[in-house]
Coordinates of C-alpha atoms and ligand atoms in Angstrom, one line a residue:
M14 CA -21.4 -104.1 121.6
P15 CA -24.5 -102.8 123.5
E16 CA -27.6 -104.8 122.7
I17 CA -30.9 -102.9 122.2
V18 CA -33.8 -104.7 123.8
P19 CA -37.0 -103.5 122.0
L20 CA -39.5 -105.9 123.8
E21 CA -39.3 -107.5 127.2
W22 CA -41.8 -110.0 128.7
T23 CA -42.0 -109.8 132.5
G24 CA -44.5 -112.6 133.0
D25 CA -47.4 -110.3 133.5
A26 CA -46.7 -107.4 131.1
L27 CA -44.8 -106.5 127.9
R28 CA -42.3 -103.7 128.3
I29 CA -42.0 -101.8 125.0
L30 CA -39.2 -99.4 124.2
D31 CA -41.2 -96.5 122.9
Q32 CA -39.9 -95.9 119.3
T33 CA -41.9 -92.6 119.0
K34 CA -39.7 -91.0 121.6
L35 CA -36.3 -92.2 120.4
P36 CA -33.5 -91.1 120.1
L37 CA -34.2 -88.1 122.5
E38 CA -35.7 -90.3 125.2
Q39 CA -35.5 -94.0 126.1
A40 CA -39.0 -94.4 127.5
V41 CA -40.8 -97.7 128.1
V42 CA -44.5 -98.3 127.6
V43 CA -45.8 -101.1 129.9
A44 CA -48.6 -103.1 128.1
R45 CA -50.8 -105.0 130.5
T46 CA -53.7 -105.9 128.2
P47 CA -53.9 -107.1 124.6
M48 CA -55.5 -103.7 123.7
D49 CA -52.5 -101.9 125.1
V50 CA -50.3 -103.9 122.7
V51 CA -52.8 -103.2 119.8
N52 CA -52.6 -99.5 120.5
A53 CA -48.8 -99.6 120.7
I54 CA -48.6 -101.3 117.3
K55 CA -51.1 -98.8 115.7
G56 CA -49.3 -95.9 117.3
M57 CA -45.9 -97.3 116.2
Q58 CA -44.4 -97.3 119.7
V59 CA -43.4 -100.8 118.5
R60 CA -42.9 -101.1 114.8
G61 CA -41.0 -103.2 112.2
A62 CA -42.4 -106.5 110.8
P63 CA -40.7 -109.0 113.2
A64 CA -41.1 -106.8 116.2
I65 CA -44.9 -106.4 115.8
G66 CA -45.1 -110.1 115.3
V67 CA -43.4 -110.7 118.7
A68 CA -45.6 -108.1 120.3
G69 CA -48.7 -109.7 118.8
A70 CA -47.7 -113.1 120.2
F71 CA -47.4 -111.6 123.7
A72 CA -50.7 -109.8 123.3
I73 CA -52.3 -113.2 123.2
A74 CA -50.4 -114.2 126.4
L75 CA -51.7 -111.0 128.1
A76 CA -55.3 -112.0 126.9
V77 CA -54.9 -115.4 128.6
R78 CA -53.9 -113.8 131.9
A79 CA -56.8 -111.3 131.8
V80 CA -59.5 -114.0 131.9
D81 CA -60.2 -116.0 135.0
S82 CA -62.0 -119.0 133.6
S83 CA -61.5 -122.7 133.6
D84 CA -63.8 -123.1 130.6
L85 CA -61.4 -124.2 127.8
L86 CA -63.9 -123.7 125.0
R87 CA -64.9 -120.2 126.1
M88 CA -61.2 -119.3 126.4
R89 CA -60.5 -120.6 122.9
N90 CA -63.3 -118.5 121.4
Y91 CA -62.2 -115.4 123.3
L92 CA -58.6 -115.8 122.2
A93 CA -59.7 -116.3 118.6
D94 CA -61.6 -113.1 118.7
I95 CA -58.6 -111.2 120.3
G96 CA -56.3 -112.8 117.8
K97 CA -58.3 -111.2 114.9
Q98 CA -58.1 -107.7 116.5
V99 CA -54.3 -108.1 117.1
A100 CA -53.6 -109.5 113.7
S101 CA -55.4 -106.6 112.0
A102 CA -53.7 -103.8 113.9
R103 CA -51.4 -103.2 110.9
P104 CA -52.1 -104.9 107.6
T105 CA -48.9 -105.0 105.6
A106 CA -46.3 -106.9 107.6
V107 CA -47.3 -110.6 107.4
N108 CA -45.2 -111.4 110.6
L109 CA -48.0 -110.1 112.7
K110 CA -50.6 -112.5 111.4
W111 CA -48.0 -115.3 111.2
A112 CA -47.1 -114.9 114.9
V113 CA -50.7 -114.6 116.1
D114 CA -51.7 -117.7 114.0
R115 CA -48.7 -119.6 115.5
V116 CA -49.8 -118.9 119.1
L117 CA -53.5 -119.6 118.3
K118 CA -52.4 -123.0 117.0
V119 CA -51.0 -124.0 120.4
V120 CA -54.3 -122.7 121.9
G121 CA -56.0 -125.4 119.9
Q122 CA -53.7 -128.1 121.3
A123 CA -54.1 -127.3 125.0
T124 CA -55.9 -129.8 127.2
S125 CA -56.8 -127.4 130.0
V126 CA -56.7 -123.6 130.7
A127 CA -53.6 -124.0 132.9
D128 CA -52.0 -125.9 130.1
L129 CA -53.1 -123.2 127.6
R130 CA -51.5 -120.5 129.7
R131 CA -48.2 -122.3 129.8
L132 CA -48.2 -123.2 126.1
V133 CA -49.1 -119.7 124.9
E134 CA -46.3 -118.0 126.9
R135 CA -43.8 -120.6 125.8
E136 CA -44.7 -120.2 122.1
A137 CA -44.5 -116.4 122.3
T138 CA -41.1 -116.6 124.0
S139 CA -40.0 -119.1 121.3
I140 CA -41.0 -116.7 118.5
Q141 CA -39.0 -114.0 120.2
Q142 CA -35.9 -116.1 120.7
E143 CA -36.1 -117.7 117.2
D144 CA -36.2 -114.2 115.6
V145 CA -33.0 -113.1 117.3
A146 CA -31.3 -116.4 116.2
A147 CA -32.7 -116.0 112.6
N148 CA -31.4 -112.5 112.4
R149 CA -27.9 -113.5 113.6
R150 CA -27.8 -116.2 111.0
L151 CA -29.1 -114.1 108.1
G152 CA -26.7 -111.4 109.2
A153 CA -23.7 -113.7 108.9
L154 CA -24.9 -115.0 105.5
G155 CA -25.6 -111.5 104.1
A156 CA -22.3 -110.1 105.3
E157 CA -20.6 -112.4 102.8
L158 CA -22.3 -110.4 100.0
L159 CA -21.1 -107.0 101.2
P160 CA -17.8 -105.5 99.9
P161 CA -15.4 -105.1 103.0
D162 CA -14.7 -101.5 102.5
G163 CA -17.7 -100.3 100.5
T164 CA -20.6 -98.0 101.3
V165 CA -24.0 -99.6 102.0
L166 CA -27.2 -97.6 101.7
T167 CA -30.2 -98.6 103.9
H168 CA -33.7 -97.3 104.1
C169 CA -36.1 -97.1 107.1
N170 CA -35.1 -99.1 110.1
A171 CA -34.5 -102.8 109.9
G172 CA -32.4 -103.0 113.0
A173 CA -32.7 -104.5 116.5
L174 CA -35.6 -102.1 117.2
A175 CA -37.6 -103.5 114.3
T176 CA -37.1 -107.1 115.4
A177 CA -36.7 -109.1 118.6
G178 CA -33.1 -108.1 118.5
Y179 CA -30.0 -107.8 116.2
G180 CA -31.9 -106.7 113.1
T181 CA -32.2 -107.9 109.5
A182 CA -30.7 -105.3 107.1
I183 CA -28.8 -103.7 110.0
G184 CA -27.9 -107.2 111.1
V185 CA -26.2 -107.8 107.7
I186 CA -24.5 -104.4 108.0
R187 CA -23.4 -105.1 111.6
A188 CA -22.0 -108.6 110.8
A189 CA -20.1 -107.2 107.8
W190 CA -18.7 -104.3 109.9
E191 CA -17.6 -106.7 112.6
K192 CA -15.5 -108.5 110.1
S193 CA -13.5 -105.6 108.7
H194 CA -14.4 -102.4 110.5
T195 CA -14.1 -100.5 107.2
L196 CA -17.7 -100.5 106.0
K197 CA -19.6 -97.2 105.8
V198 CA -23.3 -96.6 105.8
I199 CA -25.7 -94.1 104.2
A200 CA -29.0 -94.0 106.0
T201 CA -32.1 -92.3 104.5
E202 CA -34.1 -90.2 106.9
T203 CA -37.4 -92.0 105.8
R204 CA -40.1 -89.4 105.8
P205 CA -42.6 -89.1 107.4
F206 CA -42.0 -91.2 110.5
L207 CA -38.2 -90.7 110.3
Q208 CA -37.2 -94.3 111.1
G209 CA -33.9 -93.7 109.4
A210 CA -33.0 -90.4 111.0
R211 CA -34.3 -91.3 114.5
L212 CA -33.8 -95.0 114.8
T213 CA -31.2 -96.3 112.3
A214 CA -28.9 -93.5 112.9
W215 CA -29.2 -94.0 116.6
E216 CA -28.6 -97.8 116.4
L217 CA -25.6 -97.5 114.1
S218 CA -24.0 -94.7 116.2
Q219 CA -24.5 -96.9 119.3
M220 CA -22.5 -99.5 117.6
G221 CA -19.8 -97.1 116.3
I222 CA -20.5 -97.8 112.7
P223 CA -19.6 -94.8 110.5
T224 CA -22.9 -93.4 109.2
H225 CA -24.1 -90.5 107.2
L226 CA -27.7 -89.5 107.1
V227 CA -29.3 -88.2 103.8
V228 CA -32.7 -86.8 103.0
D229 CA -34.7 -89.4 101.0
S230 CA -34.4 -87.5 97.8
A231 CA -30.6 -87.5 97.9
A232 CA -30.3 -91.3 97.7
G233 CA -30.8 -91.6 93.9
S234 CA -28.1 -89.1 93.1
L235 CA -25.6 -90.8 95.4
I236 CA -26.3 -94.1 93.7
A237 CA -25.9 -92.6 90.2
R238 CA -22.6 -91.0 91.2
G239 CA -21.1 -94.4 92.1
E240 CA -21.0 -93.6 95.8
I241 CA -23.0 -96.7 96.9
S242 CA -21.7 -100.2 96.6
C243 CA -25.0 -101.9 97.4
V244 CA -28.4 -101.3 99.0
V245 CA -29.7 -103.5 101.8
V246 CA -33.2 -103.2 103.1
G247 CA -35.7 -105.2 105.2
A248 CA -39.1 -106.4 104.3
D249 CA -42.7 -106.5 105.6
R250 CA -44.0 -109.2 103.3
I251 CA -42.4 -111.2 100.4
A252 CA -44.7 -112.9 97.9
A253 CA -44.0 -116.4 96.5
N254 CA -42.5 -114.8 93.4
G255 CA -40.1 -112.5 95.4
D256 CA -42.1 -109.3 95.1
T257 CA -41.3 -107.4 98.3
A258 CA -43.3 -104.9 100.3
N259 CA -41.2 -102.6 102.4
K260 CA -41.2 -99.0 103.6
I261 CA -42.4 -96.4 101.1
G262 CA -39.5 -95.3 99.0
T263 CA -37.9 -98.8 98.7
Y264 CA -39.3 -99.3 95.2
T265 CA -37.8 -96.0 94.0
L266 CA -34.4 -97.0 95.4
A267 CA -34.6 -100.4 93.8
V268 CA -35.3 -99.0 90.3
V269 CA -32.4 -96.5 90.6
A270 CA -30.1 -99.2 91.9
H271 CA -31.1 -101.5 88.9
E272 CA -30.6 -98.6 86.4
N273 CA -27.0 -98.1 87.8
D274 CA -26.0 -101.8 88.2
V275 CA -25.8 -101.5 92.0
P276 CA -26.8 -104.7 93.8
F277 CA -30.1 -104.4 95.7
Y278 CA -30.5 -106.9 98.6
V279 CA -33.6 -107.7 100.8
A280 CA -32.8 -109.2 104.2
A281 CA -35.7 -110.9 106.0
P282 CA -36.4 -114.0 108.1
T283 CA -38.6 -116.7 106.6
S284 CA -41.5 -115.5 108.9
T285 CA -41.8 -112.5 106.4
L286 CA -42.4 -114.9 103.4
D287 CA -46.0 -115.2 102.4
M288 CA -46.2 -118.2 100.1
S289 CA -50.0 -117.9 100.1
I290 CA -49.8 -115.0 97.6
A291 CA -48.4 -115.4 94.2
T292 CA -47.3 -111.8 93.6
G293 CA -46.9 -108.5 95.3
K294 CA -50.2 -107.3 93.8
A295 CA -52.1 -109.1 96.6
I296 CA -50.2 -107.3 99.4
P297 CA -52.4 -104.9 101.4
I298 CA -50.8 -101.5 101.7
E299 CA -51.4 -99.5 104.8
E300 CA -52.4 -95.8 104.5
R301 CA -51.4 -93.9 107.6
P302 CA -53.0 -90.8 109.0
A303 CA -52.6 -87.5 107.2
E304 CA -51.1 -85.8 110.3
E305 CA -47.9 -87.7 109.8
V306 CA -47.3 -85.8 106.6
L307 CA -48.8 -82.5 107.6
R308 CA -46.6 -82.1 110.6
W309 CA -43.0 -82.0 111.5
G310 CA -42.9 -82.9 115.2
D311 CA -45.5 -80.6 116.9
K312 CA -45.4 -78.1 114.0
T313 CA -47.9 -78.1 111.1
I314 CA -45.8 -77.5 107.9
A315 CA -48.5 -77.5 105.1
P316 CA -51.3 -75.2 104.2
K317 CA -54.7 -75.9 105.9
G318 CA -57.0 -78.0 103.8
V319 CA -54.5 -79.6 101.5
G320 CA -55.2 -83.2 100.6
V321 CA -52.7 -85.9 101.7
R322 CA -51.8 -89.4 100.6
N323 CA -49.7 -91.4 103.1
P324 CA -49.1 -94.9 101.9
A325 CA -46.7 -96.5 104.4
F326 CA -45.3 -99.2 102.1
D327 CA -44.6 -100.0 98.5
V328 CA -44.0 -103.1 96.5
T329 CA -40.7 -103.7 94.8
P330 CA -41.0 -106.2 91.9
A331 CA -38.7 -109.2 92.2
R332 CA -36.9 -108.3 89.0
Y333 CA -35.1 -105.4 90.8
I334 CA -33.9 -107.6 93.7
S335 CA -30.4 -109.1 93.4
A336 CA -30.9 -111.6 96.3
I337 CA -33.2 -112.3 99.3
I338 CA -31.2 -113.0 102.4
T339 CA -33.0 -115.4 104.8
E340 CA -31.7 -117.4 107.8
K341 CA -32.1 -120.5 105.7
G342 CA -29.9 -119.3 102.9
V343 CA -29.4 -116.6 100.3
V344 CA -32.0 -116.9 97.5
R345 CA -31.2 -115.6 93.9
P346 CA -33.6 -115.4 91.0
P347 CA -35.7 -117.2 89.9
Y348 CA -37.3 -116.7 93.3
E349 CA -40.3 -119.1 93.0
E350 CA -38.1 -122.1 93.3
G351 CA -35.6 -120.7 95.8
L352 CA -38.2 -119.4 98.2
K353 CA -40.1 -122.6 98.1
R354 CA -36.8 -124.4 98.9
V355 CA -36.0 -122.3 102.0
M356 CA -39.6 -122.6 103.2
E357 CA -39.5 -126.3 103.0
G358 CA -35.9 -126.6 104.3
Ligands
LIG409 O1 -43.8 -98.6 109.3 P1 -42.7 -99.4 109.9 O2 -41.7 -98.6 110.6 O3 -43.2 -100.6 110.8 O4 -42.0 -100.1 108.6 C1 -40.9 -100.9 108.8 C2 -40.2 -101.4 107.6 O5 -40.6 -101.1 106.5 C3 -39.0 -102.3 107.8 O6 -38.1 -102.1 106.8 C4 -39.5 -103.8 107.8 O7 -40.6 -103.9 108.7 C5 -38.5 -104.7 108.1 S1 -38.0 -104.6 109.8 C6 -36.8 -105.8 110.1

């Protein structure tokens, strides 16, 4: 199967497969400074919780390379400041802050600037490699939950593009399909950024997995008509009680799935768990620019002057989630206990 490589570290730059151009064009953005990475995250050239975490980690590696100083204390202060700017590029996905904090921790352990350079690059590379391994593992665990010849509905893009590779929700779908080759997928288009139409449909068709694309508003009716065996989505942040932030529209799907007794699964690596917050109420929800809603490609589609709301994520209460699939195990309700166990394990 062809592997999609969303992010590639070259030693002095981060090559980012530009997700704003897919699937029409496979263009690469070359980030040479931390601010190049921040802009690529804000502009969603790289997107998806684990992917922006990996990009954020390499942004710190780029910051280290940009400064020619042997003053360790000065370097640490500078990196702490850059770290704040990188971690706040997008607020909802906890993976970004998690990855930046992890790299800054090794900055604190370095004994010289040369040592610091080596440690930061090594840590960012580990974060990238560990994410692929986690996705493969959770993919295999999640595949056990999927009916061999059913139809899975997924929302947004939680595939290789949204991670360091392989994908979370798409990783589960991919692992299940590899076992039986009879699974089918319904992908929602995911207005306004069209992650489903542009990215998920592209990834699944690259892998030869039979996929139908639907407009977001068709999903509820397909679930109610018994055409969907289960729903599998990714996550941007999971609170200690299992409440899950994910792409806007996820909550609606979860409620409809619950109403129709259709299992609703969340697939995410443990780097997406935020045990510091008790419930989803504390998750910050990003509001994106109005232009994303007002336009379709280059065309304006709404009347001039109309007000716009563009929340990019919503929070699905834990009671609607049948299981959370992590690389350390499948967690079922009650989530407080199970999530604690996988975090400690
Ligand atoms: O705004 P996006 O495209 O970054 O939102 C992405 C999602 O909501 C994904 O489902 C989530 O990050 C999980 S990706 C493995």
